[in-house]
Short mmCIF file of C-alpha atoms in Angstrom, two decimals:
data_model
loop_
_atom_site.label_atom_id
_atom_site.label_comp_id
_atom_site.label_asym_id
_atom_site.label_seq_id
_atom_site.Cartn_x
_atom_site.Cartn_y
_atom_site.Cartn_z
CA MET A 620 -112.30 24.37 -110.43
CA TYR A 621 -115.68 26.64 -109.69
CA ASN A 622 -115.50 27.80 -105.83
CA PRO A 623 -118.76 29.41 -104.86
CA THR A 624 -116.89 30.23 -101.00
CA LYS A 625 -113.67 31.68 -102.78
CA ASN A 626 -115.66 33.24 -104.95
CA ILE A 627 -117.90 35.54 -102.71
CA GLU A 628 -114.94 36.05 -100.74
CA GLU A 629 -113.75 37.86 -103.68
CA ARG A 630 -115.70 39.44 -105.81
CA ASP A 631 -118.60 40.42 -103.17
CA PRO A 632 -117.01 40.51 -99.74
CA ASP A 633 -119.23 43.43 -98.49
CA LEU A 634 -122.10 41.58 -100.02
CA HIS A 635 -123.92 43.90 -102.53
CA PHE A 636 -123.94 42.02 -104.74
CA ILE A 637 -126.11 38.66 -102.96
CA SER A 638 -128.48 41.77 -100.64
CA HIS A 639 -129.84 42.93 -104.13
CA TRP A 640 -130.31 39.20 -105.69
CA VAL A 641 -130.83 37.23 -102.69
CA PRO A 642 -133.08 39.45 -100.36
CA GLU A 643 -133.60 36.52 -98.04
CA LEU A 644 -130.07 36.71 -97.03
CA GLN A 645 -130.07 40.11 -95.43
CA GLY A 646 -128.23 40.93 -92.50
CA TYR A 647 -126.47 37.76 -92.84
CA SER A 648 -121.63 37.87 -92.64
CA LEU A 649 -120.19 37.03 -94.65
CA PRO A 650 -119.04 34.19 -92.62
CA LYS A 651 -122.58 33.30 -91.07
CA ILE A 652 -123.15 32.93 -95.13
CA ILE A 653 -120.78 30.47 -95.89
CA GLN A 654 -120.87 28.90 -93.25
CA GLY A 655 -124.28 28.14 -93.66
CA THR A 656 -125.48 28.82 -90.07
CA TYR A 657 -128.11 31.09 -91.62
CA THR A 658 -130.16 27.40 -92.63
CA GLY A 659 -132.60 27.63 -90.35
CA ARG A 660 -133.46 30.93 -89.48
CA SER A 661 -134.17 32.68 -93.36
CA SER A 662 -136.79 31.50 -95.01
CA TYR A 663 -133.39 30.79 -98.09
CA PRO A 664 -133.26 26.91 -98.92
CA GLU A 665 -130.00 25.63 -97.39
CA PRO A 666 -127.52 23.85 -99.69
CA ILE A 667 -128.34 21.17 -102.45
CA LEU A 668 -124.50 19.68 -103.12
CA ASP A 669 -122.26 19.91 -100.56
CA TRP A 670 -119.62 22.09 -102.48
CA SER A 671 -116.11 20.96 -100.90
CA HIS A 672 -116.79 17.38 -101.34
CA LEU A 673 -117.94 17.74 -104.71
CA ARG A 674 -114.60 19.04 -105.77
CA LYS A 675 -112.46 16.63 -103.55
CA CYS A 676 -114.34 13.58 -105.80
CA VAL A 677 -113.83 16.64 -109.09
CA LYS A 678 -110.36 16.98 -108.37
CA GLN A 679 -109.67 13.09 -107.44
CA ARG A 680 -111.33 12.09 -111.21
CA ILE A 681 -109.49 14.92 -112.99
CA ILE A 682 -105.99 13.79 -111.05
CA ASN A 683 -107.01 9.58 -111.94
CA LYS A 684 -107.31 10.66 -115.54
CA GLY A 685 -103.55 12.09 -115.53
CA ARG A 686 -102.36 9.81 -114.06
CA GLN A 687 -103.78 7.15 -116.70
CA LYS A 688 -102.45 9.29 -119.51
CA LEU A 689 -98.69 10.10 -117.95
CA GLU A 690 -99.49 5.54 -117.18
CA GLY A 691 -100.02 5.26 -121.00
CA ALA A 692 -97.56 7.60 -122.54
CA LEU A 693 -94.77 6.07 -120.43
CA ALA A 694 -95.71 2.95 -121.75
CA THR A 695 -95.12 4.54 -125.68
CA LYS A 696 -91.88 6.17 -124.70
CA LYS A 697 -91.53 2.37 -123.66
CA THR A 698 -91.80 0.43 -126.20
CA VAL A 699 -91.02 4.00 -128.97
CA ASP A 700 -86.66 3.31 -126.85
CA ASN A 701 -87.26 -0.23 -127.61
CA TYR A 702 -87.26 -0.13 -130.66
CA TRP A 703 -84.68 1.79 -131.26
CA LYS A 704 -82.83 -0.09 -129.28
CA SER A 705 -83.19 -2.66 -131.69
CA GLN A 706 -83.12 -0.58 -134.91
CA GLY A 707 -79.28 0.55 -133.09
CA LYS A 708 -78.88 -3.14 -132.32
CA LYS A 709 -79.66 -4.06 -136.24
CA PHE A 710 -77.45 -0.80 -137.19
CA GLN A 711 -73.93 -2.20 -135.95
CA GLU A 712 -74.38 -5.83 -136.36
CA TYR A 713 -74.79 -3.86 -140.81
CA LYS A 714 -71.58 -1.63 -139.54
CA ASN A 715 -69.64 -4.82 -138.08
CA THR A 716 -70.92 -7.38 -141.44
CA GLU A 717 -70.17 -4.83 -143.94
CA SER A 718 -66.28 -4.02 -142.09
CA GLU A 719 -66.63 -7.59 -142.46
CA GLY A 720 -66.68 -7.55 -146.50
CA ASN A 721 -64.29 -5.45 -147.36
CA ALA A 722 -61.21 -6.44 -145.01
#
């Protein structure tokens, strides 16, 4: 999942890219940019999205989706197990009647 804060920290720790493409943030340190303390002091607008909150929501949706798939897979496995169990019983009954017929 894309994380802009992590991306800046890992790929532009010296702020060369940001300074070049976002001149309004020149002179601000990496922590100030990440924390958003430039707002009100710079002509650069405040963040539109709360990435932290958005990331948590998306992560929860992914977990829920995975849970649904897991529950579906478990139900399918139970059905298949029950099928083979019933087939095993039928086979045993067949073997018993077969051996009684030969005796």
